[in-house]
GROMACS .gro file of C-alpha atoms in nm:
model
  229
    1UNK     CA    1  -2.102   8.041  -2.067
    2UNK     CA    2  -2.093   8.064  -2.453
    3UNK     CA    3  -1.691   8.047  -2.484
    4UNK     CA    4  -1.449   8.055  -2.830
    5UNK     CA    5  -1.083   7.963  -2.778
    6UNK     CA    6  -0.893   8.062  -3.147
    7UNK     CA    7  -0.574   7.848  -3.116
    8UNK     CA    8  -0.626   7.570  -2.902
    9UNK     CA    9  -0.507   7.222  -3.050
   10UNK     CA   10  -0.224   7.239  -2.891
   11UNK     CA   11   0.026   7.417  -2.546
   12UNK     CA   12  -0.168   7.628  -2.327
   13UNK     CA   13  -0.455   7.679  -2.587
   14UNK     CA   14  -0.540   7.301  -2.575
   15UNK     CA   15  -0.531   7.317  -2.195
   16UNK     CA   16  -0.763   7.585  -2.177
   17UNK     CA   17  -1.016   7.479  -2.372
   18UNK     CA   18  -0.989   7.141  -2.122
   19UNK     CA   19  -1.019   7.354  -1.834
   20UNK     CA   20  -1.324   7.535  -1.953
   21UNK     CA   21  -1.516   7.217  -2.036
   22UNK     CA   22  -1.540   7.074  -1.706
   23UNK     CA   23  -1.803   7.294  -1.694
   24UNK     CA   24  -2.081   7.176  -1.868
   25UNK     CA   25  -2.252   7.496  -1.879
   26UNK     CA   26  -1.957   7.659  -2.057
   27UNK     CA   27  -2.042   7.624  -2.486
   28UNK     CA   28  -1.711   7.605  -2.618
   29UNK     CA   29  -1.585   7.662  -2.991
   30UNK     CA   30  -1.264   7.582  -3.059
   31UNK     CA   31  -1.060   7.673  -3.334
   32UNK     CA   32  -0.745   7.616  -3.498
   33UNK     CA   33  -0.493   7.435  -3.762
   34UNK     CA   34  -0.493   7.081  -3.652
   35UNK     CA   35  -0.749   6.876  -3.770
   36UNK     CA   36  -0.682   6.612  -3.531
   37UNK     CA   37  -0.647   6.809  -3.282
   38UNK     CA   38  -1.003   6.932  -3.270
   39UNK     CA   39  -1.142   6.648  -3.376
   40UNK     CA   40  -0.925   6.492  -3.028
   41UNK     CA   41  -1.110   6.812  -2.832
   42UNK     CA   42  -1.508   6.792  -2.970
   43UNK     CA   43  -1.475   6.357  -2.906
   44UNK     CA   44  -1.324   6.401  -2.567
   45UNK     CA   45  -1.597   6.668  -2.405
   46UNK     CA   46  -2.007   6.708  -2.538
   47UNK     CA   47  -1.999   7.063  -2.524
   48UNK     CA   48  -1.692   7.110  -2.736
   49UNK     CA   49  -1.748   7.163  -3.110
   50UNK     CA   50  -1.420   7.283  -3.346
   51UNK     CA   51  -1.358   7.515  -3.650
   52UNK     CA   52  -1.062   7.479  -3.860
   53UNK     CA   53  -0.894   7.788  -3.875
   54UNK     CA   54  -0.565   7.971  -3.991
   55UNK     CA   55  -0.574   8.305  -3.852
   56UNK     CA   56  -0.248   8.361  -4.191
   57UNK     CA   57  -0.535   8.336  -4.413
   58UNK     CA   58  -0.838   8.486  -4.228
   59UNK     CA   59  -0.968   8.656  -4.455
   60UNK     CA   60  -1.057   8.419  -4.698
   61UNK     CA   61  -1.198   8.215  -4.385
   62UNK     CA   62  -1.324   8.452  -4.164
   63UNK     CA   63  -1.696   8.486  -4.361
   64UNK     CA   64  -1.756   8.079  -4.355
   65UNK     CA   65  -1.695   8.068  -3.971
   66UNK     CA   66  -1.892   8.375  -3.854
   67UNK     CA   67  -2.145   8.184  -4.045
   68UNK     CA   68  -2.149   7.879  -3.821
   69UNK     CA   69  -2.059   8.103  -3.465
   70UNK     CA   70  -2.451   8.270  -3.534
   71UNK     CA   71  -2.567   7.956  -3.623
   72UNK     CA   72  -2.463   7.769  -3.268
   73UNK     CA   73  -2.467   8.131  -3.076
   74UNK     CA   74  -2.692   8.426  -3.081
   75UNK     CA   75  -2.421   8.590  -2.892
   76UNK     CA   76  -2.029   8.582  -2.683
   77UNK     CA   77  -1.915   8.610  -2.378
   78UNK     CA   78  -1.610   8.489  -2.395
   79UNK     CA   79  -1.306   8.516  -2.684
   80UNK     CA   80  -1.015   8.413  -2.581
   81UNK     CA   81  -0.723   8.467  -2.908
   82UNK     CA   82  -0.433   8.245  -2.810
   83UNK     CA   83  -0.364   8.145  -3.166
   84UNK     CA   84  -0.016   8.205  -3.266
   85UNK     CA   85   0.331   8.125  -3.439
   86UNK     CA   86   0.666   8.188  -3.386
   87UNK     CA   87   1.029   8.140  -3.612
   88UNK     CA   88   1.344   8.218  -3.483
   89UNK     CA   89   1.555   8.425  -3.679
   90UNK     CA   90   1.758   8.663  -3.645
   91UNK     CA   91   1.613   9.028  -3.755
   92UNK     CA   92   1.822   9.041  -4.098
   93UNK     CA   93   1.782   8.710  -4.211
   94UNK     CA   94   1.385   8.676  -4.219
   95UNK     CA   95   1.265   8.679  -4.533
   96UNK     CA   96   0.933   8.957  -4.575
   97UNK     CA   97   0.734   8.614  -4.652
   98UNK     CA   98   0.866   8.502  -4.306
   99UNK     CA   99   0.715   8.831  -4.101
  100UNK     CA  100   0.397   8.892  -4.243
  101UNK     CA  101   0.376   8.513  -4.157
  102UNK     CA  102   0.398   8.581  -3.777
  103UNK     CA  103   0.250   8.983  -3.798
  104UNK     CA  104  -0.093   8.779  -3.978
  105UNK     CA  105  -0.116   8.521  -3.736
  106UNK     CA  106   0.024   8.677  -3.440
  107UNK     CA  107  -0.230   9.024  -3.531
  108UNK     CA  108  -0.408   9.108  -3.844
  109UNK     CA  109  -0.583   8.811  -3.802
  110UNK     CA  110  -0.707   8.798  -3.437
  111UNK     CA  111  -0.791   9.175  -3.506
  112UNK     CA  112  -0.964   9.083  -3.793
  113UNK     CA  113  -1.154   8.821  -3.580
  114UNK     CA  114  -1.207   9.046  -3.410
  115UNK     CA  115  -1.368   9.289  -3.563
  116UNK     CA  116  -1.628   9.017  -3.748
  117UNK     CA  117  -1.729   8.882  -3.403
  118UNK     CA  118  -1.775   9.208  -3.224
  119UNK     CA  119  -2.137   9.225  -3.363
  120UNK     CA  120  -2.203   8.877  -3.131
  121UNK     CA  121  -2.021   9.009  -2.848
  122UNK     CA  122  -2.262   9.008  -2.554
  123UNK     CA  123  -2.314   9.311  -2.284
  124UNK     CA  124  -1.997   9.275  -2.031
  125UNK     CA  125  -1.859   9.019  -2.239
  126UNK     CA  126  -1.508   8.975  -2.258
  127UNK     CA  127  -1.201   8.954  -2.540
  128UNK     CA  128  -0.866   8.832  -2.362
  129UNK     CA  129  -0.587   8.859  -2.585
  130UNK     CA  130  -0.216   8.634  -2.498
  131UNK     CA  131   0.044   8.880  -2.555
  132UNK     CA  132   0.412   8.810  -2.486
  133UNK     CA  133   0.669   8.907  -2.231
  134UNK     CA  134   0.829   8.943  -2.524
  135UNK     CA  135   0.592   9.217  -2.699
  136UNK     CA  136   0.605   9.377  -2.256
  137UNK     CA  137   0.744   9.722  -2.380
  138UNK     CA  138   1.066   9.755  -2.146
  139UNK     CA  139   1.068   9.397  -2.075
  140UNK     CA  140   1.378   9.218  -2.218
  141UNK     CA  141   1.396   9.159  -2.563
  142UNK     CA  142   1.561   8.829  -2.682
  143UNK     CA  143   1.753   8.808  -2.989
  144UNK     CA  144   1.557   8.598  -3.268
  145UNK     CA  145   1.212   8.719  -3.195
  146UNK     CA  146   1.235   9.049  -3.287
  147UNK     CA  147   0.892   9.037  -3.533
  148UNK     CA  148   0.678   8.778  -3.324
  149UNK     CA  149   0.759   9.034  -3.022
  150UNK     CA  150   0.651   9.328  -3.277
  151UNK     CA  151   0.329   9.167  -3.327
  152UNK     CA  152   0.281   9.064  -2.973
  153UNK     CA  153   0.374   9.439  -2.840
  154UNK     CA  154   0.119   9.515  -3.141
  155UNK     CA  155  -0.147   9.275  -3.023
  156UNK     CA  156  -0.094   9.476  -2.700
  157UNK     CA  157  -0.133   9.808  -2.802
  158UNK     CA  158  -0.475   9.729  -2.975
  159UNK     CA  159  -0.611   9.551  -2.643
  160UNK     CA  160  -0.620   9.910  -2.488
  161UNK     CA  161  -0.775  10.111  -2.837
  162UNK     CA  162  -1.050   9.833  -2.821
  163UNK     CA  163  -1.102   9.828  -2.455
  164UNK     CA  164  -1.175  10.218  -2.514
  165UNK     CA  165  -1.357  10.242  -2.837
  166UNK     CA  166  -1.575   9.914  -2.732
  167UNK     CA  167  -1.639  10.034  -2.400
  168UNK     CA  168  -2.019  10.204  -2.516
  169UNK     CA  169  -2.092   9.832  -2.550
  170UNK     CA  170  -1.959   9.778  -2.244
  171UNK     CA  171  -1.715   9.531  -2.408
  172UNK     CA  172  -1.377   9.429  -2.162
  173UNK     CA  173  -1.073   9.385  -2.356
  174UNK     CA  174  -0.764   9.267  -2.145
  175UNK     CA  175  -0.438   9.203  -2.290
  176UNK     CA  176  -0.175   8.849  -2.064
  177UNK     CA  177   0.162   8.940  -2.069
  178UNK     CA  178   0.268   8.555  -2.088
  179UNK     CA  179   0.591   8.414  -1.954
  180UNK     CA  180   0.825   8.144  -1.994
  181UNK     CA  181   0.573   7.829  -1.988
  182UNK     CA  182   0.744   7.484  -2.071
  183UNK     CA  183   0.548   7.465  -2.462
  184UNK     CA  184   0.624   7.330  -2.814
  185UNK     CA  185   0.621   7.679  -2.866
  186UNK     CA  186   0.857   7.818  -2.627
  187UNK     CA  187   1.100   7.497  -2.726
  188UNK     CA  188   1.136   7.616  -3.104
  189UNK     CA  189   1.212   7.912  -2.915
  190UNK     CA  190   1.459   7.845  -2.652
  191UNK     CA  191   1.576   7.466  -2.764
  192UNK     CA  192   1.680   7.314  -2.394
  193UNK     CA  193   1.560   7.546  -2.161
  194UNK     CA  194   1.390   7.462  -1.884
  195UNK     CA  195   1.069   7.700  -1.781
  196UNK     CA  196   0.917   7.701  -1.419
  197UNK     CA  197   0.579   7.720  -1.537
  198UNK     CA  198   0.380   7.466  -1.630
  199UNK     CA  199   0.080   7.451  -1.975
  200UNK     CA  200  -0.256   7.310  -1.749
  201UNK     CA  201  -0.135   7.611  -1.436
  202UNK     CA  202  -0.122   7.916  -1.688
  203UNK     CA  203  -0.418   7.743  -1.837
  204UNK     CA  204  -0.574   7.703  -1.524
  205UNK     CA  205  -0.532   8.110  -1.482
  206UNK     CA  206  -0.580   8.241  -1.780
  207UNK     CA  207  -0.969   8.069  -1.770
  208UNK     CA  208  -0.969   8.200  -1.411
  209UNK     CA  209  -0.951   8.485  -1.577
  210UNK     CA  210  -1.114   8.559  -1.892
  211UNK     CA  211  -1.400   8.436  -1.670
  212UNK     CA  212  -1.419   8.687  -1.359
  213UNK     CA  213  -1.108   8.938  -1.492
  214UNK     CA  214  -1.340   9.177  -1.716
  215UNK     CA  215  -1.538   9.238  -1.310
  216UNK     CA  216  -1.183   9.443  -1.184
  217UNK     CA  217  -0.977   9.538  -1.478
  218UNK     CA  218  -1.057   9.654  -1.857
  219UNK     CA  219  -0.781   9.798  -2.153
  220UNK     CA  220  -0.502   9.680  -1.959
  221UNK     CA  221  -0.189   9.511  -2.034
  222UNK     CA  222  -0.099   9.234  -1.733
  223UNK     CA  223   0.270   9.040  -1.721
  224UNK     CA  224   0.176   8.722  -1.609
  225UNK     CA  225   0.582   8.593  -1.530
  226UNK     CA  226   0.816   8.454  -1.251
  227UNK     CA  227   1.097   8.468  -1.418
  228UNK     CA  228   1.286   8.515  -1.790
  229UNK     CA  229   1.275   8.422  -2.065
   0.00000   0.00000   0.00000
């Protein structure tokens, strides 16, 4: 499988890369903002290549990245969009600059990435967008996460739209809305909270879903949570 993990330098994303790289038949490109973390991953696994990429400024970096991908892969089987950012502030205290940063990183960047990579997506390929229960319609919402939740809701809705648009190309698009997982980002949002799910366990689930979920689902927003938040 030719796989791109967008946002694999820490937390769940890093564990997803580690899990998928155990199979030497998987060839993986991992992106992220931390050069050190990317280097650690690429040096740990011969089947992992790195590329420094910031979703907040994808417009300026995208062409070079696509050129890099094209030099490595003739086609793509799986794209996993995990990259994200969170600023925990009340809506009225969040500046427009901060709000735009969240939306660019969590929605506009991944959307632009999908558009750029679409010509390389193979028949029966799978795009997996990682959203949040905060962006799942009808779920409990939490103070300070208005822009974050809105950005993840937008990504979820985009998933449904693209599943329909890409169906003629036999490209499957699904979204996993994650509940609380013990990651750095959760600690930023809920300091001191102990999540019921370990990131390695969630990474194993996401990896398995990316590999086989398209056989059973398309255009679905699937909640993956055992409690609140």
